[in-house]
Amino acid sequence: MSTYDLIVRGGTLVTTDGLSEADFAVEDGRIAAIAPELEGTGKEEVDARGLHVFPGAIDAHVHFSEPGRTHWEGFATGSQSLAAGGMTAYVEMPLNAYPPTCDAESFDLKLDAAKDSSLVDFALWGGIQPDNVDQLEELAECGVAGFKAFMTPATEDFRNVDDVTLYEAMAEAARLSLPVLVHAESPQITGRLTQRALAQVRTSARDYSESRPPIAELEAISRAVLFAEETGCTLHVVHVSIGRGVDLVNAARTRGVDVTCETCAHYLVLTEDDLETLGAVAKCAPPLRSRDEQEALWERILDDRLPMVTSDHSPCPPEMKAGDDFHRAWGGISGCQNMLNVMLDEGHRERGLPLERVAALISGNVADRFGFSGKGHLEVGADADLALVDLGSSFTLRAEDLFYRHKMSPYVGKTFRGNVVRSIVRGTTVFHDGQIASYPVGRFIKPGRPPPSRVCTPTL
């Protein structure tokens, strides 16, 4: 009779094939066996009766702002928040940190910070700016999961790309066999409309939303797809907020372009009316849209045209959300801790989204798209990354429940049906019954893609 490191017994497993009641065993951080009434013993055993066992979610879009701006968030509090929400891995964006992750030196600084304090596993995006296309190869050698570009102005430290830079960066990324991610909004449209609003002293929530209309998103997505088609680049469009944006991506896929997209949990649960009610805590870019646009996104999720949901967790100190000028307030939502809650409540409970589709949207599809081998699936040989969820319980989110450095979120006060009871990273329980249950165990994930011309192995 086998003795395993861990056995999880009696749970309902959520897999790509559907739901099944089974036990599974963990050895050396990987799933070693899955079977009903599994024989053997475990050095540790977890009773999962009455719970659903999901593959640990992977948030492919977070901003933890370290190094340089740990007072905004940091890997410690950010990864704890993820663990509390059933997420066992993430991919961190290159901007908001200082310096931004745009060369090997800045990559090493960020990698060292994450290794020291990340509770869960992590990968890193590299950045594209107008002056660093010749440094993309060194970022690839260091192990970035891909490259992020802004098509519209971002921050003072992270500059948006012009068309020539984006085209040349896509050609280089294609050579390196890595994807390019784009924040797709037209700077000509958003810039001109913002200038006009400011000149007329129109600074309300509605004025901000109207300065970033859907056409700005559609124009930029079309342009990015054209460049990807011409260069053969793998493209991923982040935080799509409108159904027509998803349609542009799918039309391109139909004609053979290697392009996907994501939406964010906040677009699926909040609308432009909530922005007016909640204030700048709900400001993001692209902005929250109408109820009709929200339902258009859900329609595309339900019929499997929209493959991925992320949080775009982008926190800041509270004072950066203060004031009456919505154009000047920080544009980012703190939401990673409740991404799975949104999908379970708004998707599964409200709209009948099957649980296996929830798992695909925030786990399996993410791992498959970005080459994270061993992640995102409950199967023998995969990493034992798990989220144990009590679908029968509900809770109302309080600020003190948040693990963020700053206890702000537009979800505070919302009641969610479905509660994360335990999160397990490679067989180690990192979160249990409302408490962090481990020291940082996060490891760096490199994508399983063909290597570039030179090989560099980061110090792990």
Short mmCIF file of C-alpha atoms in Angstrom, two decimals:
data_model
loop_
_atom_site.label_atom_id
_atom_site.label_comp_id
_atom_site.label_asym_id
_atom_site.label_seq_id
_atom_site.Cartn_x
_atom_site.Cartn_y
_atom_site.Cartn_z
CA MET A 1 0.00 0.00 0.00
CA SER A 2 1.45 3.35 -1.08
CA THR A 3 2.21 6.21 1.26
CA TYR A 4 1.87 9.65 -0.32
CA ASP A 5 2.81 13.13 0.83
CA LEU A 6 -0.84 14.24 0.68
CA ILE A 7 -4.23 12.71 -0.09
CA VAL A 8 -7.31 14.85 -0.69
CA ARG A 9 -10.39 12.71 -0.13
CA GLY A 10 -14.04 12.91 -1.04
CA GLY A 11 -14.15 16.11 -3.09
CA THR A 12 -15.95 16.78 -6.35
CA LEU A 13 -13.20 17.29 -8.91
CA VAL A 14 -13.76 19.94 -11.58
CA THR A 15 -11.95 18.84 -14.74
CA THR A 16 -12.23 19.59 -18.45
CA ASP A 17 -14.27 16.38 -18.77
CA GLY A 18 -16.80 17.48 -16.16
CA LEU A 19 -17.36 16.71 -12.50
CA SER A 20 -16.49 13.53 -10.65
CA GLU A 21 -16.18 12.45 -7.04
CA ALA A 22 -12.69 11.11 -6.41
CA ASP A 23 -9.66 11.15 -4.16
CA PHE A 24 -6.27 12.16 -5.39
CA ALA A 25 -2.78 11.71 -4.08
CA VAL A 26 0.19 14.09 -4.18
CA GLU A 27 3.85 13.13 -4.25
CA ASP A 28 6.77 15.55 -4.67
CA GLY A 29 4.38 18.40 -5.44
CA ARG A 30 2.61 16.63 -8.31
CA ILE A 31 -0.62 14.73 -8.64
CA ALA A 32 0.38 11.07 -8.41
CA ALA A 33 -2.98 9.29 -8.59
CA ILE A 34 -6.70 10.00 -9.00
CA ALA A 35 -9.35 7.42 -8.18
CA PRO A 36 -12.58 6.91 -6.25
CA GLU A 37 -11.75 5.65 -2.76
CA LEU A 38 -8.04 5.76 -3.50
CA GLU A 39 -6.01 3.13 -1.70
CA GLY A 40 -3.00 4.15 0.35
CA THR A 41 -2.26 6.59 3.12
CA GLY A 42 -1.00 10.12 3.22
CA LYS A 43 1.44 11.83 5.52
CA GLU A 44 -1.23 14.53 5.41
CA GLU A 45 -4.88 13.98 4.55
CA VAL A 46 -7.46 16.62 3.69
CA ASP A 47 -11.18 15.92 3.98
CA ALA A 48 -12.83 17.56 0.97
CA ARG A 49 -16.27 16.04 1.37
CA GLY A 50 -18.92 18.59 0.40
CA LEU A 51 -16.35 20.72 -1.44
CA HIS A 52 -15.52 21.24 -5.10
CA VAL A 53 -11.86 20.86 -6.02
CA PHE A 54 -10.82 23.24 -8.81
CA PRO A 55 -7.44 23.48 -10.49
CA GLY A 56 -5.73 26.46 -8.87
CA ALA A 57 -6.57 29.58 -10.85
CA ILE A 58 -3.88 31.46 -12.80
CA ASP A 59 -4.31 35.22 -12.94
CA ALA A 60 -2.47 36.21 -16.11
CA HIS A 61 -2.79 39.96 -15.50
CA VAL A 62 -1.69 41.54 -12.22
CA HIS A 63 0.33 44.61 -11.24
CA PHE A 64 2.17 44.15 -7.94
CA SER A 65 4.42 47.21 -8.47
CA GLU A 66 7.62 45.70 -7.05
CA PRO A 67 10.42 46.67 -7.01
CA GLY A 68 10.22 50.42 -6.53
CA ARG A 69 6.58 50.84 -5.52
CA THR A 70 6.03 48.19 -2.89
CA HIS A 71 4.03 50.80 -0.98
CA TRP A 72 1.40 50.33 -3.70
CA GLU A 73 1.17 46.53 -3.28
CA GLY A 74 4.21 44.19 -3.47
CA PHE A 75 4.61 40.47 -4.08
CA ALA A 76 3.92 39.52 -0.45
CA THR A 77 0.47 41.08 -0.07
CA GLY A 78 -0.44 40.57 -3.71
CA SER A 79 0.28 36.84 -3.69
CA GLN A 80 -1.47 36.39 -0.33
CA SER A 81 -4.56 37.98 -1.85
CA LEU A 82 -4.41 35.59 -4.76
CA ALA A 83 -4.09 32.57 -2.45
CA ALA A 84 -7.11 33.76 -0.46
CA GLY A 85 -9.06 33.79 -3.72
CA GLY A 86 -8.13 30.28 -4.87
CA MET A 87 -5.34 31.36 -7.19
CA THR A 88 -2.07 29.44 -7.16
CA ALA A 89 -0.12 31.24 -9.89
CA TYR A 90 -0.01 34.58 -11.68
CA VAL A 91 1.79 36.54 -14.38
CA GLU A 92 2.97 39.98 -13.30
CA MET A 93 3.00 42.97 -15.63
CA PRO A 94 6.16 44.99 -16.44
CA LEU A 95 4.87 48.45 -15.53
CA ASN A 96 4.12 50.17 -12.20
CA ALA A 97 7.34 48.66 -10.89
CA TYR A 98 10.34 50.94 -10.95
CA PRO A 99 12.27 50.34 -13.07
CA PRO A 100 9.79 48.71 -15.44
CA THR A 101 10.77 45.23 -16.64
CA CYS A 102 12.28 46.16 -20.00
CA ASP A 103 15.76 44.59 -19.92
CA ALA A 104 17.67 41.81 -18.19
CA GLU A 105 18.82 44.01 -15.31
CA SER A 106 15.30 45.10 -14.38
CA PHE A 107 14.09 41.53 -14.83
CA ASP A 108 16.65 40.27 -12.31
CA LEU A 109 15.56 42.89 -9.76
CA LYS A 110 11.95 41.81 -10.07
CA LEU A 111 12.76 38.10 -10.04
CA ASP A 112 14.76 38.45 -6.83
CA ALA A 113 11.91 40.34 -5.15
CA ALA A 114 9.31 37.76 -6.19
CA LYS A 115 11.45 34.80 -5.12
CA ASP A 116 11.83 36.31 -1.67
CA SER A 117 8.16 36.93 -0.93
CA SER A 118 5.70 35.32 -3.36
CA LEU A 119 3.37 32.89 -1.61
CA VAL A 120 2.29 31.27 -4.91
CA ASP A 121 3.98 30.50 -8.23
CA PHE A 122 4.63 33.28 -10.71
CA ALA A 123 5.70 34.20 -14.22
CA LEU A 124 6.74 37.61 -15.51
CA TRP A 125 5.84 39.63 -18.59
CA GLY A 126 8.52 41.79 -20.20
CA GLY A 127 7.80 45.26 -21.51
CA ILE A 128 7.97 46.86 -24.96
CA GLN A 129 8.89 50.54 -25.19
CA PRO A 130 10.05 52.68 -28.12
CA ASP A 131 13.74 52.18 -27.27
CA ASN A 132 14.04 48.52 -26.23
CA VAL A 133 13.18 46.31 -29.20
CA ASP A 134 16.82 45.20 -29.31
CA GLN A 135 16.52 44.06 -25.68
CA LEU A 136 13.58 41.71 -26.17
CA GLU A 137 15.91 38.81 -26.85
CA GLU A 138 17.68 39.20 -23.53
CA LEU A 139 14.31 39.26 -21.79
CA ALA A 140 13.36 36.08 -23.64
CA GLU A 141 16.60 34.45 -22.54
CA CYS A 142 15.78 35.30 -18.93
CA GLY A 143 12.43 33.52 -19.18
CA VAL A 144 9.67 36.10 -19.65
CA ALA A 145 6.29 34.67 -20.66
CA GLY A 146 5.90 37.28 -23.39
CA PHE A 147 5.92 41.03 -23.96
CA LYS A 148 3.40 43.75 -23.05
CA ALA A 149 2.89 46.93 -25.06
CA PHE A 150 0.63 49.93 -24.52
CA MET A 151 -0.91 51.39 -27.66
CA THR A 152 -2.08 54.41 -25.65
CA PRO A 153 -0.17 56.43 -23.02
CA ALA A 154 0.37 54.50 -19.79
CA THR A 155 2.62 56.00 -17.10
CA GLU A 156 5.59 58.35 -16.96
CA ASP A 157 7.91 55.36 -16.51
CA PHE A 158 6.38 53.09 -19.14
CA ARG A 159 5.91 54.72 -22.54
CA ASN A 160 3.41 53.63 -25.14
CA VAL A 161 4.56 52.35 -28.52
CA ASP A 162 4.20 53.99 -31.90
CA ASP A 163 3.20 51.87 -34.89
CA VAL A 164 6.75 51.30 -36.11
CA THR A 165 7.89 50.11 -32.68
CA LEU A 166 4.90 47.78 -32.34
CA TYR A 167 5.42 46.33 -35.81
CA GLU A 168 9.13 45.74 -35.27
CA ALA A 169 8.59 44.35 -31.78
CA MET A 170 6.02 41.90 -33.11
CA ALA A 171 8.45 40.72 -35.77
CA GLU A 172 11.11 40.16 -33.10
CA ALA A 173 8.64 38.42 -30.78
CA ALA A 174 7.66 36.10 -33.63
CA ARG A 175 11.31 35.18 -34.07
CA LEU A 176 11.58 34.50 -30.35
CA SER A 177 8.37 32.39 -30.32
CA LEU A 178 6.79 34.53 -27.59
CA PRO A 179 3.45 36.37 -27.55
CA VAL A 180 2.88 40.11 -27.56
CA LEU A 181 0.14 41.47 -25.30
CA VAL A 182 -1.44 44.81 -26.13
CA HIS A 183 -3.47 47.35 -24.23
CA ALA A 184 -5.60 48.31 -27.21
CA GLU A 185 -6.98 51.84 -27.19
CA SER A 186 -6.39 54.47 -29.85
CA PRO A 187 -4.26 57.32 -28.44
CA GLN A 188 -5.57 59.70 -31.10
CA ILE A 189 -9.18 59.15 -30.08
CA THR A 190 -8.74 58.98 -26.31
CA GLY A 191 -6.20 61.82 -26.28
CA ARG A 192 -8.32 64.24 -28.28
CA LEU A 193 -11.50 63.47 -26.35
CA THR A 194 -9.72 63.82 -23.02
CA GLN A 195 -8.25 67.19 -24.02
CA ARG A 196 -11.68 68.39 -25.09
CA ALA A 197 -13.26 67.28 -21.80
CA LEU A 198 -10.56 68.96 -19.72
CA ALA A 199 -10.84 72.21 -21.72
CA GLN A 200 -14.56 72.24 -20.93
CA VAL A 201 -13.93 71.31 -17.26
CA ARG A 202 -15.89 68.07 -17.66
CA THR A 203 -14.30 65.84 -15.02
CA SER A 204 -17.07 63.53 -13.81
CA ALA A 205 -17.17 59.75 -13.99
CA ARG A 206 -19.42 59.91 -17.04
CA ASP A 207 -17.06 62.42 -18.71
CA TYR A 208 -14.15 60.05 -18.17
CA SER A 209 -16.06 57.11 -19.67
CA GLU A 210 -17.08 59.15 -22.71
CA SER A 211 -13.43 60.09 -23.34
CA ARG A 212 -12.62 56.40 -23.96
CA PRO A 213 -15.45 55.16 -26.19
CA PRO A 214 -15.70 51.65 -27.66
CA ILE A 215 -14.47 52.83 -31.07
CA ALA A 216 -11.07 53.60 -29.52
CA GLU A 217 -10.80 49.97 -28.48
CA LEU A 218 -12.05 48.59 -31.80
CA GLU A 219 -9.65 50.69 -33.86
CA ALA A 220 -6.62 49.64 -31.83
CA ILE A 221 -7.55 45.94 -31.81
CA SER A 222 -7.91 46.03 -35.60
CA ARG A 223 -4.50 47.66 -35.99
CA ALA A 224 -2.78 45.20 -33.63
CA VAL A 225 -4.35 42.25 -35.45
CA LEU A 226 -3.13 43.61 -38.79
CA PHE A 227 0.45 43.86 -37.49
CA ALA A 228 0.28 40.37 -36.01
CA GLU A 229 -1.04 38.95 -39.26
CA GLU A 230 1.75 40.60 -41.24
CA THR A 231 4.56 39.54 -38.89
CA GLY A 232 3.31 36.09 -37.86
CA CYS A 233 3.35 37.18 -34.23
CA THR A 234 1.31 35.49 -31.52
CA LEU A 235 -1.00 38.21 -30.17
CA HIS A 236 -3.08 38.47 -27.02
CA VAL A 237 -5.40 41.44 -26.46
CA VAL A 238 -5.80 42.23 -22.78
CA HIS A 239 -8.89 43.48 -20.90
CA VAL A 240 -11.34 43.59 -23.80
CA SER A 241 -14.42 45.40 -22.50
CA ILE A 242 -16.87 45.04 -25.40
CA GLY A 243 -18.30 42.09 -27.27
CA ARG A 244 -17.41 43.55 -30.67
CA GLY A 245 -13.77 43.50 -29.62
CA VAL A 246 -14.03 39.77 -29.02
CA ASP A 247 -15.65 39.41 -32.44
CA LEU A 248 -12.71 41.13 -34.13
CA VAL A 249 -10.34 38.69 -32.48
CA ASN A 250 -12.39 35.66 -33.48
CA ALA A 251 -12.72 36.87 -37.07
CA ALA A 252 -8.94 37.11 -37.24
CA ARG A 253 -8.55 33.62 -35.77
CA THR A 254 -10.89 32.29 -38.45
CA ARG A 255 -8.53 33.51 -41.14
CA GLY A 256 -5.50 32.00 -39.40
CA VAL A 257 -4.10 34.77 -37.17
CA ASP A 258 -2.72 33.45 -33.86
CA VAL A 259 -4.63 35.84 -31.62
CA THR A 260 -6.64 35.48 -28.41
CA CYS A 261 -8.11 37.88 -25.89
CA GLU A 262 -9.23 38.17 -22.29
CA THR A 263 -11.77 40.18 -20.40
CA CYS A 264 -11.63 41.09 -16.72
CA ALA A 265 -13.88 40.15 -13.84
CA HIS A 266 -14.86 43.77 -13.19
CA TYR A 267 -16.35 44.15 -16.68
CA LEU A 268 -18.54 41.14 -15.90
CA VAL A 269 -19.98 42.42 -12.61
CA LEU A 270 -19.78 46.25 -12.70
CA THR A 271 -21.12 48.81 -15.17
CA GLU A 272 -20.68 52.51 -15.90
CA ASP A 273 -23.55 53.18 -13.50
CA ASP A 274 -21.51 51.55 -10.72
CA LEU A 275 -18.61 53.85 -11.59
CA GLU A 276 -20.80 56.86 -10.85
CA THR A 277 -22.00 55.31 -7.59
CA LEU A 278 -18.72 53.91 -6.28
CA GLY A 279 -16.39 56.63 -7.49
CA ALA A 280 -12.73 56.33 -8.51
CA VAL A 281 -12.27 52.99 -6.71
CA ALA A 282 -14.00 51.55 -9.80
CA LYS A 283 -12.04 53.55 -12.40
CA CYS A 284 -10.12 51.50 -14.96
CA ALA A 285 -9.05 51.68 -18.60
CA PRO A 286 -10.84 50.81 -20.78
CA PRO A 287 -13.66 52.08 -18.57
CA LEU A 288 -16.60 50.13 -17.26
CA ARG A 289 -19.25 49.86 -19.96
CA SER A 290 -23.02 49.73 -20.21
CA ARG A 291 -25.19 46.84 -19.05
CA ASP A 292 -25.72 45.86 -22.70
CA GLU A 293 -21.98 45.66 -23.31
CA GLN A 294 -21.58 43.59 -20.14
CA GLU A 295 -24.19 41.11 -21.32
CA ALA A 296 -22.46 40.94 -24.70
CA LEU A 297 -19.32 39.74 -22.94
CA TRP A 298 -21.26 37.13 -20.97
CA GLU A 299 -22.91 35.93 -24.19
CA ARG A 300 -19.48 35.32 -25.71
CA ILE A 301 -18.28 33.53 -22.58
CA LEU A 302 -21.33 31.28 -22.50
CA ASP A 303 -20.96 30.23 -26.14
CA ASP A 304 -17.19 29.70 -25.82
CA ARG A 305 -16.05 32.64 -27.96
CA LEU A 306 -14.21 34.37 -25.10
CA PRO A 307 -11.55 32.06 -23.60
CA MET A 308 -9.99 33.85 -20.66
CA VAL A 309 -10.80 36.03 -17.63
CA THR A 310 -8.21 37.90 -15.56
CA SER A 311 -8.33 40.51 -12.80
CA ASP A 312 -6.02 43.29 -14.08
CA HIS A 313 -5.36 43.93 -10.40
CA SER A 314 -3.86 47.43 -10.42
CA PRO A 315 -3.73 48.94 -6.91
CA CYS A 316 -2.45 52.27 -5.67
CA PRO A 317 -2.31 54.24 -2.40
CA PRO A 318 -5.73 55.66 -1.42
CA GLU A 319 -4.73 59.26 -2.02
CA MET A 320 -4.27 58.49 -5.73
CA LYS A 321 -7.99 57.74 -5.95
CA ALA A 322 -9.00 60.93 -4.13
CA GLY A 323 -10.40 64.16 -5.61
CA ASP A 324 -13.22 65.14 -7.92
CA ASP A 325 -11.31 64.95 -11.23
CA PHE A 326 -11.85 61.47 -12.65
CA HIS A 327 -9.33 62.09 -15.41
CA ARG A 328 -6.54 62.52 -12.85
CA ALA A 329 -7.46 59.68 -10.48
CA TRP A 330 -5.45 56.47 -10.77
CA GLY A 331 -7.03 54.14 -13.32
CA GLY A 332 -6.86 50.69 -11.82
CA ILE A 333 -9.09 48.28 -9.90
CA SER A 334 -8.04 46.09 -6.99
CA GLY A 335 -9.81 42.81 -7.61
CA CYS A 336 -7.58 39.75 -7.80
CA GLN A 337 -8.73 38.25 -4.50
CA ASN A 338 -12.31 37.90 -5.76
CA MET A 339 -11.91 36.92 -9.42
CA LEU A 340 -13.01 33.32 -8.80
CA ASN A 341 -15.87 34.56 -6.61
CA VAL A 342 -17.15 36.71 -9.48
CA MET A 343 -17.06 33.79 -11.90
CA LEU A 344 -18.84 31.46 -9.49
CA ASP A 345 -21.51 33.98 -8.48
CA GLU A 346 -22.17 35.93 -11.67
CA GLY A 347 -21.26 33.13 -14.06
CA HIS A 348 -22.23 29.81 -12.50
CA ARG A 349 -25.03 30.85 -10.13
CA GLU A 350 -26.62 33.64 -12.16
CA ARG A 351 -26.12 32.40 -15.72
CA GLY A 352 -25.61 28.65 -15.45
CA LEU A 353 -22.00 28.70 -16.63
CA PRO A 354 -20.77 25.11 -16.12
CA LEU A 355 -18.10 24.73 -13.47
CA GLU A 356 -15.71 23.12 -15.94
CA ARG A 357 -16.00 26.26 -18.08
CA VAL A 358 -15.18 28.39 -15.03
CA ALA A 359 -12.05 26.28 -14.53
CA ALA A 360 -11.08 26.62 -18.19
CA LEU A 361 -11.54 30.40 -18.23
CA ILE A 362 -9.26 31.07 -15.26
CA SER A 363 -6.98 28.00 -15.24
CA GLY A 364 -6.71 25.59 -18.15
CA ASN A 365 -6.98 28.03 -21.04
CA VAL A 366 -4.45 30.35 -19.41
CA ALA A 367 -1.88 27.57 -18.93
CA ASP A 368 -2.42 26.22 -22.43
CA ARG A 369 -2.23 29.59 -24.17
CA PHE A 370 0.97 30.75 -22.48
CA GLY A 371 2.81 27.44 -22.29
CA PHE A 372 2.74 26.86 -18.53
CA SER A 373 3.39 23.14 -18.52
CA GLY A 374 1.95 21.23 -15.56
CA LYS A 375 -0.40 24.04 -14.60
CA GLY A 376 -4.13 24.59 -14.95
CA HIS A 377 -5.42 20.99 -15.02
CA LEU A 378 -6.31 18.27 -12.51
CA GLU A 379 -4.53 15.28 -14.03
CA VAL A 380 -1.84 12.81 -13.06
CA GLY A 381 1.58 14.37 -13.47
CA ALA A 382 0.38 17.96 -13.16
CA ASP A 383 1.41 20.24 -10.33
CA ALA A 384 -0.84 19.78 -7.31
CA ASP A 385 -2.29 23.30 -7.48
CA LEU A 386 -5.79 23.23 -6.03
CA ALA A 387 -8.61 25.44 -4.84
CA LEU A 388 -11.16 23.83 -2.51
CA VAL A 389 -14.45 25.70 -2.72
CA ASP A 390 -17.66 25.50 -0.70
CA LEU A 391 -20.30 26.32 -3.29
CA GLY A 392 -23.05 26.18 -0.70
CA SER A 393 -21.74 29.02 1.43
CA SER A 394 -21.91 32.76 0.86
CA PHE A 395 -20.22 35.79 2.35
CA THR A 396 -20.37 39.56 2.16
CA LEU A 397 -16.95 41.02 1.46
CA ARG A 398 -15.61 43.39 4.12
CA ALA A 399 -12.56 45.63 3.75
CA GLU A 400 -10.89 43.78 6.63
CA ASP A 401 -11.19 40.51 4.67
CA LEU A 402 -8.85 41.81 1.97
CA PHE A 403 -5.17 40.88 2.04
CA TYR A 404 -4.20 43.83 -0.17
CA ARG A 405 -1.76 46.40 1.19
CA HIS A 406 -4.56 48.96 0.84
CA LYS A 407 -8.01 47.66 1.78
CA MET A 408 -9.79 49.09 -1.26
CA SER A 409 -11.95 47.26 -3.77
CA PRO A 410 -15.18 48.03 -5.63
CA TYR A 411 -16.38 44.60 -4.47
CA VAL A 412 -16.49 45.58 -0.76
CA GLY A 413 -20.08 45.13 0.43
CA LYS A 414 -20.95 42.65 -2.32
CA THR A 415 -22.28 39.22 -1.37
CA PHE A 416 -20.71 36.29 -3.18
CA ARG A 417 -22.03 32.73 -3.34
CA GLY A 418 -19.13 30.29 -3.22
CA ASN A 419 -16.28 30.54 -0.74
CA VAL A 420 -12.64 29.45 -1.07
CA VAL A 421 -11.84 27.22 1.90
CA ARG A 422 -8.30 26.11 1.07
CA SER A 423 -5.63 26.84 -1.56
CA ILE A 424 -2.80 24.40 -2.23
CA VAL A 425 0.37 25.14 -4.23
CA ARG A 426 2.28 22.04 -5.38
CA GLY A 427 0.92 20.09 -2.43
CA THR A 428 1.49 22.80 0.21
CA THR A 429 -1.53 24.44 1.83
CA VAL A 430 -0.92 28.19 1.57
CA PHE A 431 -4.38 29.42 2.63
CA HIS A 432 -6.94 27.75 4.92
CA ASP A 433 -10.14 28.99 6.54
CA GLY A 434 -9.41 32.68 6.13
CA GLN A 435 -5.74 32.57 7.14
CA ILE A 436 -2.40 32.43 5.36
CA ALA A 437 -1.04 28.98 6.20
CA SER A 438 2.51 28.93 4.81
CA TYR A 439 5.70 30.85 4.33
CA PRO A 440 6.35 31.96 0.69
CA VAL A 441 6.71 28.88 -1.53
CA GLY A 442 6.26 30.52 -4.93
CA ARG A 443 8.50 29.41 -7.78
CA PHE A 444 9.29 31.09 -11.06
CA ILE A 445 7.47 29.61 -14.05
CA LYS A 446 9.07 29.76 -17.47
CA PRO A 447 6.94 29.11 -20.57
CA GLY A 448 7.47 25.83 -22.34
CA ARG A 449 8.30 27.32 -25.71
CA PRO A 450 11.22 26.86 -28.13
CA PRO A 451 14.29 28.67 -26.74
CA PRO A 452 15.73 31.74 -28.50
CA SER A 453 19.17 31.66 -30.08
CA ARG A 454 20.98 32.07 -26.74
CA VAL A 455 20.05 30.44 -23.45
CA CYS A 456 20.09 32.12 -20.04
CA THR A 457 18.95 30.31 -16.91
CA PRO A 458 17.87 32.65 -14.09
CA THR A 459 19.17 31.83 -10.63
CA LEU A 460 16.33 30.11 -8.81
#
